[in-house]
């Protein structure tokens, strides 16, 4: 959209990294508080409705007792919170691009004309003005970031034109790892609920099929650690080459 003034965020990123990871990272950065709030409220509401007998009970029941045999309780088990709370918490994540608290940002692919060469040239020459007017330079960091000349230019030009501005480094692997763990845990819950529903038991063996998504979580975390290692090596090599050059 057209704006009369601009003083929020300048997004710096490399086009060598897929846009889907930047979209997911920005969506989670904006909506994580609402995600946690919706999840908590959904859990409380489901448990309250179940306690008031407004939701039908499941046929699964906990057998709660102590070794001494002083008490033995037959407690009904509710799966409503486990099933519905994750689905409710997805709503603020999916609506993050339309959230009212979203900041106005400068994003090169949207703010610099990509088809008209004249307008593209004007946009490129205007980068310094946008950097100077931005309160924050938000770096969507990925391993190839410091290997791109434009990224180095934006970083240096921002500090030169805006000495008091804020530089925020937001590694993409942080939100990607959080999302992988979050979705993996929800899948674990779903598989466990299905195993309990099919067997009618709360025994330990019902957890075994639910542990399969842990493989995906560990794989995602391994890829994340590998990306961080590649990034550190590239940063170290670039610093060494610059020191040798100067």
PDB file of C-alpha atoms in Angstrom:
ATOM      1  CA  UNK A   1       0.000   0.000   0.000  1.00  0.00           C
ATOM      2  CA  UNK A   2       1.060   3.604  -0.473  1.00  0.00           C
ATOM      3  CA  UNK A   3       2.150   5.406   2.698  1.00  0.00           C
ATOM      4  CA  UNK A   4       2.701   9.110   3.374  1.00  0.00           C
ATOM      5  CA  UNK A   5       5.580   8.397   5.755  1.00  0.00           C
ATOM      6  CA  UNK A   6       7.610   5.399   6.831  1.00  0.00           C
ATOM      7  CA  UNK A   7       9.327   4.808  10.165  1.00  0.00           C
ATOM      8  CA  UNK A   8       8.923   1.141  11.066  1.00  0.00           C
ATOM      9  CA  UNK A   9      10.916  -1.854   9.836  1.00  0.00           C
ATOM     10  CA  UNK A  10      13.281  -2.465   6.945  1.00  0.00           C
ATOM     11  CA  UNK A  11      13.391  -6.198   6.202  1.00  0.00           C
ATOM     12  CA  UNK A  12      16.803  -7.350   5.014  1.00  0.00           C
ATOM     13  CA  UNK A  13      17.100 -10.846   3.556  1.00  0.00           C
ATOM     14  CA  UNK A  14      18.716 -12.838   0.794  1.00  0.00           C
ATOM     15  CA  UNK A  15      16.779 -14.084  -2.195  1.00  0.00           C
ATOM     16  CA  UNK A  16      18.868 -17.271  -2.108  1.00  0.00           C
ATOM     17  CA  UNK A  17      16.677 -18.475   0.784  1.00  0.00           C
ATOM     18  CA  UNK A  18      13.152 -19.706  -0.001  1.00  0.00           C
ATOM     19  CA  UNK A  19      10.392 -17.249   0.761  1.00  0.00           C
ATOM     20  CA  UNK A  20       8.232 -19.834   2.556  1.00  0.00           C
ATOM     21  CA  UNK A  21      10.672 -19.941   5.494  1.00  0.00           C
ATOM     22  CA  UNK A  22      10.634 -16.137   5.798  1.00  0.00           C
ATOM     23  CA  UNK A  23       6.826 -16.127   5.662  1.00  0.00           C
ATOM     24  CA  UNK A  24       6.584 -18.742   8.411  1.00  0.00           C
ATOM     25  CA  UNK A  25       9.181 -16.972  10.558  1.00  0.00           C
ATOM     26  CA  UNK A  26       7.484 -13.565  10.275  1.00  0.00           C
ATOM     27  CA  UNK A  27       4.052 -15.084  10.938  1.00  0.00           C
ATOM     28  CA  UNK A  28       5.293 -16.709  14.144  1.00  0.00           C
ATOM     29  CA  UNK A  29       7.146 -13.568  15.260  1.00  0.00           C
ATOM     30  CA  UNK A  30       3.905 -11.603  14.990  1.00  0.00           C
ATOM     31  CA  UNK A  31       1.445 -14.134  16.404  1.00  0.00           C
ATOM     32  CA  UNK A  32       3.228 -16.292  19.013  1.00  0.00           C
ATOM     33  CA  UNK A  33       1.605 -14.482  21.960  1.00  0.00           C
ATOM     34  CA  UNK A  34      -1.860 -14.926  20.462  1.00  0.00           C
ATOM     35  CA  UNK A  35      -1.101 -18.581  19.723  1.00  0.00           C
ATOM     36  CA  UNK A  36      -0.247 -19.304  23.357  1.00  0.00           C
ATOM     37  CA  UNK A  37      -3.244 -17.311  24.602  1.00  0.00           C
ATOM     38  CA  UNK A  38      -5.722 -19.086  22.305  1.00  0.00           C
ATOM     39  CA  UNK A  39      -4.279 -22.492  23.222  1.00  0.00           C
ATOM     40  CA  UNK A  40      -4.557 -21.769  26.965  1.00  0.00           C
ATOM     41  CA  UNK A  41      -8.110 -20.389  26.717  1.00  0.00           C
ATOM     42  CA  UNK A  42      -9.199 -23.356  24.595  1.00  0.00           C
ATOM     43  CA  UNK A  43      -7.793 -25.825  27.146  1.00  0.00           C
ATOM     44  CA  UNK A  44      -9.526 -24.048  30.035  1.00  0.00           C
ATOM     45  CA  UNK A  45     -12.838 -23.819  28.149  1.00  0.00           C
ATOM     46  CA  UNK A  46     -12.823 -27.488  27.075  1.00  0.00           C
ATOM     47  CA  UNK A  47     -12.001 -28.709  30.582  1.00  0.00           C
ATOM     48  CA  UNK A  48     -14.638 -26.446  32.127  1.00  0.00           C
ATOM     49  CA  UNK A  49     -17.338 -27.632  29.718  1.00  0.00           C
ATOM     50  CA  UNK A  50     -16.325 -31.230  30.382  1.00  0.00           C
ATOM     51  CA  UNK A  51     -16.450 -30.657  34.149  1.00  0.00           C
ATOM     52  CA  UNK A  52     -19.956 -29.182  33.829  1.00  0.00           C
ATOM     53  CA  UNK A  53     -21.050 -32.219  31.752  1.00  0.00           C
ATOM     54  CA  UNK A  54     -21.717 -30.003  28.734  1.00  0.00           C
ATOM     55  CA  UNK A  55     -19.387 -32.135  26.613  1.00  0.00           C
ATOM     56  CA  UNK A  56     -19.949 -35.886  26.287  1.00  0.00           C
ATOM     57  CA  UNK A  57     -17.428 -37.945  28.292  1.00  0.00           C
ATOM     58  CA  UNK A  58     -15.152 -40.499  26.712  1.00  0.00           C
ATOM     59  CA  UNK A  59     -15.265 -44.170  27.609  1.00  0.00           C
ATOM     60  CA  UNK A  60     -11.650 -43.976  28.816  1.00  0.00           C
ATOM     61  CA  UNK A  61     -11.164 -43.597  32.560  1.00  0.00           C
ATOM     62  CA  UNK A  62      -8.100 -43.192  34.765  1.00  0.00           C
ATOM     63  CA  UNK A  63      -7.649 -45.711  37.569  1.00  0.00           C
ATOM     64  CA  UNK A  64      -5.986 -43.586  40.252  1.00  0.00           C
ATOM     65  CA  UNK A  65      -4.813 -45.382  43.388  1.00  0.00           C
ATOM     66  CA  UNK A  66      -1.843 -45.519  45.745  1.00  0.00           C
ATOM     67  CA  UNK A  67       0.238 -48.564  46.733  1.00  0.00           C
ATOM     68  CA  UNK A  68      -1.212 -48.566  50.249  1.00  0.00           C
ATOM     69  CA  UNK A  69      -4.731 -48.841  48.931  1.00  0.00           C
ATOM     70  CA  UNK A  70      -6.050 -45.954  51.024  1.00  0.00           C
ATOM     71  CA  UNK A  71      -7.851 -44.545  48.009  1.00  0.00           C
ATOM     72  CA  UNK A  72      -8.918 -45.790  44.600  1.00  0.00           C
ATOM     73  CA  UNK A  73     -10.537 -43.339  42.220  1.00  0.00           C
ATOM     74  CA  UNK A  74     -12.141 -43.913  38.858  1.00  0.00           C
ATOM     75  CA  UNK A  75     -11.525 -40.618  37.044  1.00  0.00           C
ATOM     76  CA  UNK A  76     -13.052 -39.835  33.611  1.00  0.00           C
ATOM     77  CA  UNK A  77     -10.553 -38.769  30.963  1.00  0.00           C
ATOM     78  CA  UNK A  78     -11.317 -35.923  28.549  1.00  0.00           C
ATOM     79  CA  UNK A  79      -9.677 -35.772  25.134  1.00  0.00           C
ATOM     80  CA  UNK A  80     -11.457 -32.591  24.056  1.00  0.00           C
ATOM     81  CA  UNK A  81      -8.639 -30.240  25.049  1.00  0.00           C
ATOM     82  CA  UNK A  82      -5.992 -32.437  23.432  1.00  0.00           C
ATOM     83  CA  UNK A  83      -7.882 -32.512  20.138  1.00  0.00           C
ATOM     84  CA  UNK A  84      -9.394 -29.038  19.832  1.00  0.00           C
ATOM     85  CA  UNK A  85      -6.849 -26.743  21.533  1.00  0.00           C
ATOM     86  CA  UNK A  86      -4.123 -27.247  18.862  1.00  0.00           C
ATOM     87  CA  UNK A  87      -6.660 -26.533  16.108  1.00  0.00           C
ATOM     88  CA  UNK A  88      -7.780 -23.339  17.842  1.00  0.00           C
ATOM     89  CA  UNK A  89      -4.166 -22.208  18.335  1.00  0.00           C
ATOM     90  CA  UNK A  90      -3.607 -22.473  14.577  1.00  0.00           C
ATOM     91  CA  UNK A  91      -6.151 -19.714  13.907  1.00  0.00           C
ATOM     92  CA  UNK A  92      -4.001 -16.730  15.059  1.00  0.00           C
ATOM     93  CA  UNK A  93      -1.021 -18.184  13.182  1.00  0.00           C
ATOM     94  CA  UNK A  94      -2.961 -18.390   9.921  1.00  0.00           C
ATOM     95  CA  UNK A  95      -4.392 -14.891  10.454  1.00  0.00           C
ATOM     96  CA  UNK A  96      -0.999 -13.362  11.316  1.00  0.00           C
ATOM     97  CA  UNK A  97      -0.601 -11.576   7.931  1.00  0.00           C
ATOM     98  CA  UNK A  98      -3.872  -9.766   8.589  1.00  0.00           C
ATOM     99  CA  UNK A  99      -3.259  -8.968  12.265  1.00  0.00           C
ATOM    100  CA  UNK A 100      -3.916  -5.364  13.265  1.00  0.00           C
ATOM    101  CA  UNK A 101      -0.657  -5.133  15.235  1.00  0.00           C
ATOM    102  CA  UNK A 102       1.408  -5.955  12.148  1.00  0.00           C
ATOM    103  CA  UNK A 103       4.006  -3.280  11.431  1.00  0.00           C
ATOM    104  CA  UNK A 104       4.503  -1.422   8.172  1.00  0.00           C
ATOM    105  CA  UNK A 105       7.707  -2.698   6.604  1.00  0.00           C
ATOM    106  CA  UNK A 106       9.898  -2.124   3.588  1.00  0.00           C
ATOM    107  CA  UNK A 107      10.289  -5.357   1.623  1.00  0.00           C
ATOM    108  CA  UNK A 108      12.377  -5.022  -1.517  1.00  0.00           C
ATOM    109  CA  UNK A 109      10.442  -7.460  -3.700  1.00  0.00           C
ATOM    110  CA  UNK A 110       7.189  -5.575  -2.993  1.00  0.00           C
ATOM    111  CA  UNK A 111       8.477  -1.996  -2.715  1.00  0.00           C
ATOM    112  CA  UNK A 112      10.872  -1.958  -5.684  1.00  0.00           C
ATOM    113  CA  UNK A 113       9.287  -2.386  -9.104  1.00  0.00           C
ATOM    114  CA  UNK A 114      10.380  -5.699 -10.600  1.00  0.00           C
ATOM    115  CA  UNK A 115       9.206  -5.206 -14.196  1.00  0.00           C
ATOM    116  CA  UNK A 116       9.809  -1.551 -15.141  1.00  0.00           C
ATOM    117  CA  UNK A 117      13.566  -0.882 -15.367  1.00  0.00           C
ATOM    118  CA  UNK A 118      13.183   2.869 -14.788  1.00  0.00           C
ATOM    119  CA  UNK A 119      11.096   2.429 -11.657  1.00  0.00           C
ATOM    120  CA  UNK A 120      13.400  -0.332 -10.470  1.00  0.00           C
ATOM    121  CA  UNK A 121      16.393   2.001 -10.781  1.00  0.00           C
ATOM    122  CA  UNK A 122      14.564   4.729  -8.838  1.00  0.00           C
ATOM    123  CA  UNK A 123      13.709   2.202  -6.121  1.00  0.00           C
ATOM    124  CA  UNK A 124      17.301   1.011  -5.819  1.00  0.00           C
ATOM    125  CA  UNK A 125      18.622   4.575  -5.585  1.00  0.00           C
ATOM    126  CA  UNK A 126      16.027   5.255  -2.886  1.00  0.00           C
ATOM    127  CA  UNK A 127      17.224   2.443  -0.609  1.00  0.00           C
ATOM    128  CA  UNK A 128      19.383   4.830   1.400  1.00  0.00           C
ATOM    129  CA  UNK A 129      16.379   7.009   2.203  1.00  0.00           C
ATOM    130  CA  UNK A 130      14.320   4.066   3.415  1.00  0.00           C
ATOM    131  CA  UNK A 131      17.227   2.826   5.528  1.00  0.00           C
ATOM    132  CA  UNK A 132      17.641   6.258   7.102  1.00  0.00           C
ATOM    133  CA  UNK A 133      13.916   6.553   7.900  1.00  0.00           C
ATOM    134  CA  UNK A 134      13.575   3.052   9.398  1.00  0.00           C
ATOM    135  CA  UNK A 135      13.511   2.625  13.163  1.00  0.00           C
ATOM    136  CA  UNK A 136      14.659  -0.984  12.837  1.00  0.00           C
ATOM    137  CA  UNK A 137      16.694  -3.057  10.403  1.00  0.00           C
ATOM    138  CA  UNK A 138      15.387  -6.580  10.835  1.00  0.00           C
ATOM    139  CA  UNK A 139      17.741  -9.162   9.363  1.00  0.00           C
ATOM    140  CA  UNK A 140      16.044 -12.426   8.398  1.00  0.00           C
ATOM    141  CA  UNK A 141      19.292 -14.329   8.736  1.00  0.00           C
ATOM    142  CA  UNK A 142      20.036 -17.519   6.842  1.00  0.00           C
ATOM    143  CA  UNK A 143      23.429 -19.145   6.067  1.00  0.00           C
ATOM    144  CA  UNK A 144      24.007 -17.381   2.691  1.00  0.00           C
ATOM    145  CA  UNK A 145      23.115 -13.917   4.073  1.00  0.00           C
ATOM    146  CA  UNK A 146      26.655 -12.563   4.538  1.00  0.00           C
ATOM    147  CA  UNK A 147      27.747 -13.921   1.178  1.00  0.00           C
ATOM    148  CA  UNK A 148      25.429 -11.516  -0.697  1.00  0.00           C
ATOM    149  CA  UNK A 149      26.738  -8.064  -1.598  1.00  0.00           C
ATOM    150  CA  UNK A 150      23.330  -6.337  -1.291  1.00  0.00           C
ATOM    151  CA  UNK A 151      22.895  -7.674   2.256  1.00  0.00           C
ATOM    152  CA  UNK A 152      26.299  -6.330   3.295  1.00  0.00           C
ATOM    153  CA  UNK A 153      25.438  -2.999   1.649  1.00  0.00           C
ATOM    154  CA  UNK A 154      22.133  -2.724   3.538  1.00  0.00           C
ATOM    155  CA  UNK A 155      23.791  -3.545   6.837  1.00  0.00           C
ATOM    156  CA  UNK A 156      26.623  -1.044   6.389  1.00  0.00           C
ATOM    157  CA  UNK A 157      24.415   1.673   4.885  1.00  0.00           C
ATOM    158  CA  UNK A 158      21.899   1.422   7.706  1.00  0.00           C
ATOM    159  CA  UNK A 159      24.516   1.868  10.406  1.00  0.00           C
ATOM    160  CA  UNK A 160      26.074   4.774   8.479  1.00  0.00           C
ATOM    161  CA  UNK A 161      22.772   6.556   7.720  1.00  0.00           C
ATOM    162  CA  UNK A 162      20.995   5.694  10.961  1.00  0.00           C
ATOM    163  CA  UNK A 163      23.522   5.359  13.837  1.00  0.00           C
ATOM    164  CA  UNK A 164      20.813   5.276  16.509  1.00  0.00           C
ATOM    165  CA  UNK A 165      18.614   2.744  14.725  1.00  0.00           C
ATOM    166  CA  UNK A 166      18.035  -0.779  15.980  1.00  0.00           C
ATOM    167  CA  UNK A 167      19.563  -3.767  14.191  1.00  0.00           C
ATOM    168  CA  UNK A 168      17.695  -6.984  14.983  1.00  0.00           C
ATOM    169  CA  UNK A 169      19.092 -10.308  13.814  1.00  0.00           C
ATOM    170  CA  UNK A 170      16.318 -12.887  13.460  1.00  0.00           C
ATOM    171  CA  UNK A 171      17.757 -16.279  12.427  1.00  0.00           C
ATOM    172  CA  UNK A 172      15.144 -18.141  10.410  1.00  0.00           C
ATOM    173  CA  UNK A 173      16.080 -21.489  11.960  1.00  0.00           C
ATOM    174  CA  UNK A 174      14.644 -20.391  15.320  1.00  0.00           C
ATOM    175  CA  UNK A 175      11.024 -20.105  14.163  1.00  0.00           C
ATOM    176  CA  UNK A 176      11.372 -23.057  11.771  1.00  0.00           C
ATOM    177  CA  UNK A 177      12.563 -25.268  14.639  1.00  0.00           C
ATOM    178  CA  UNK A 178       9.774 -24.027  16.922  1.00  0.00           C
ATOM    179  CA  UNK A 179       7.155 -24.737  14.251  1.00  0.00           C
ATOM    180  CA  UNK A 180       8.541 -28.219  13.590  1.00  0.00           C
ATOM    181  CA  UNK A 181       8.492 -29.065  17.303  1.00  0.00           C
ATOM    182  CA  UNK A 182       5.038 -27.540  17.765  1.00  0.00           C
ATOM    183  CA  UNK A 183       3.460 -29.417  14.847  1.00  0.00           C
ATOM    184  CA  UNK A 184       5.306 -32.603  15.811  1.00  0.00           C
ATOM    185  CA  UNK A 185       3.976 -32.455  19.371  1.00  0.00           C
ATOM    186  CA  UNK A 186       0.419 -31.893  18.110  1.00  0.00           C
ATOM    187  CA  UNK A 187       0.810 -34.925  15.826  1.00  0.00           C
ATOM    188  CA  UNK A 188       2.068 -36.952  18.796  1.00  0.00           C
ATOM    189  CA  UNK A 189      -1.014 -35.945  20.786  1.00  0.00           C
ATOM    190  CA  UNK A 190      -3.327 -36.838  17.901  1.00  0.00           C
ATOM    191  CA  UNK A 191      -1.757 -40.269  17.350  1.00  0.00           C
ATOM    192  CA  UNK A 192      -1.901 -41.011  21.072  1.00  0.00           C
ATOM    193  CA  UNK A 193      -5.576 -40.023  21.254  1.00  0.00           C
ATOM    194  CA  UNK A 194      -6.322 -42.313  18.298  1.00  0.00           C
ATOM    195  CA  UNK A 195      -4.379 -45.187  19.889  1.00  0.00           C
ATOM    196  CA  UNK A 196      -6.249 -44.743  23.167  1.00  0.00           C
ATOM    197  CA  UNK A 197      -9.606 -44.531  21.377  1.00  0.00           C
ATOM    198  CA  UNK A 198      -8.945 -47.702  19.354  1.00  0.00           C
ATOM    199  CA  UNK A 199      -7.580 -49.786  22.234  1.00  0.00           C
ATOM    200  CA  UNK A 200      -9.701 -48.361  25.046  1.00  0.00           C
ATOM    201  CA  UNK A 201      -6.646 -48.427  27.263  1.00  0.00           C
ATOM    202  CA  UNK A 202      -4.216 -45.939  28.782  1.00  0.00           C
ATOM    203  CA  UNK A 203      -1.356 -48.417  29.011  1.00  0.00           C
ATOM    204  CA  UNK A 204       2.208 -47.510  28.105  1.00  0.00           C
ATOM    205  CA  UNK A 205       2.110 -49.306  24.740  1.00  0.00           C
ATOM    206  CA  UNK A 206      -0.375 -46.719  23.410  1.00  0.00           C
ATOM    207  CA  UNK A 207       2.473 -44.208  23.430  1.00  0.00           C
ATOM    208  CA  UNK A 208       4.632 -46.226  21.019  1.00  0.00           C
ATOM    209  CA  UNK A 209       2.911 -45.221  17.727  1.00  0.00           C
ATOM    210  CA  UNK A 210       2.722 -41.645  18.973  1.00  0.00           C
ATOM    211  CA  UNK A 211       6.505 -41.456  19.271  1.00  0.00           C
ATOM    212  CA  UNK A 212       7.011 -41.845  15.500  1.00  0.00           C
ATOM    213  CA  UNK A 213       6.796 -38.046  14.849  1.00  0.00           C
ATOM    214  CA  UNK A 214       9.823 -37.624  17.139  1.00  0.00           C
ATOM    215  CA  UNK A 215      11.902 -38.786  14.173  1.00  0.00           C
ATOM    216  CA  UNK A 216      10.668 -35.803  12.149  1.00  0.00           C
ATOM    217  CA  UNK A 217      11.346 -33.424  15.054  1.00  0.00           C
ATOM    218  CA  UNK A 218      14.890 -34.708  15.498  1.00  0.00           C
ATOM    219  CA  UNK A 219      15.505 -34.484  11.742  1.00  0.00           C
ATOM    220  CA  UNK A 220      14.326 -30.860  11.696  1.00  0.00           C
ATOM    221  CA  UNK A 221      16.541 -29.973  14.649  1.00  0.00           C
ATOM    222  CA  UNK A 222      19.508 -31.699  12.999  1.00  0.00           C
ATOM    223  CA  UNK A 223      18.985 -29.679   9.805  1.00  0.00           C
ATOM    224  CA  UNK A 224      18.697 -26.526  11.919  1.00  0.00           C
ATOM    225  CA  UNK A 225      21.978 -27.278  13.699  1.00  0.00           C
ATOM    226  CA  UNK A 226      23.626 -27.992  10.350  1.00  0.00           C
ATOM    227  CA  UNK A 227      22.421 -24.642   9.001  1.00  0.00           C
ATOM    228  CA  UNK A 228      23.836 -22.800  12.003  1.00  0.00           C
ATOM    229  CA  UNK A 229      27.181 -24.563  11.580  1.00  0.00           C
ATOM    230  CA  UNK A 230      27.327 -23.648   7.881  1.00  0.00           C
ATOM    231  CA  UNK A 231      26.497 -20.050   8.759  1.00  0.00           C
ATOM    232  CA  UNK A 232      29.233 -19.830  11.392  1.00  0.00           C
ATOM    233  CA  UNK A 233      31.788 -21.301   9.001  1.00  0.00           C
ATOM    234  CA  UNK A 234      30.808 -18.849   6.244  1.00  0.00           C
ATOM    235  CA  UNK A 235      30.964 -15.892   8.642  1.00  0.00           C
ATOM    236  CA  UNK A 236      34.376 -17.001   9.903  1.00  0.00           C
ATOM    237  CA  UNK A 237      35.711 -17.456   6.376  1.00  0.00           C
ATOM    238  CA  UNK A 238      34.379 -14.083   5.219  1.00  0.00           C
ATOM    239  CA  UNK A 239      35.877 -12.300   8.231  1.00  0.00           C
ATOM    240  CA  UNK A 240      39.241 -13.912   7.550  1.00  0.00           C
ATOM    241  CA  UNK A 241      39.176 -12.957   3.844  1.00  0.00           C
ATOM    242  CA  UNK A 242      38.261  -9.360   4.672  1.00  0.00           C
ATOM    243  CA  UNK A 243      41.065  -9.091   7.213  1.00  0.00           C
ATOM    244  CA  UNK A 244      43.557 -10.447   4.698  1.00  0.00           C
ATOM    245  CA  UNK A 245      42.295  -8.036   2.038  1.00  0.00           C
ATOM    246  CA  UNK A 246      42.614  -4.940   4.231  1.00  0.00           C
TER     247      UNK A 246
END
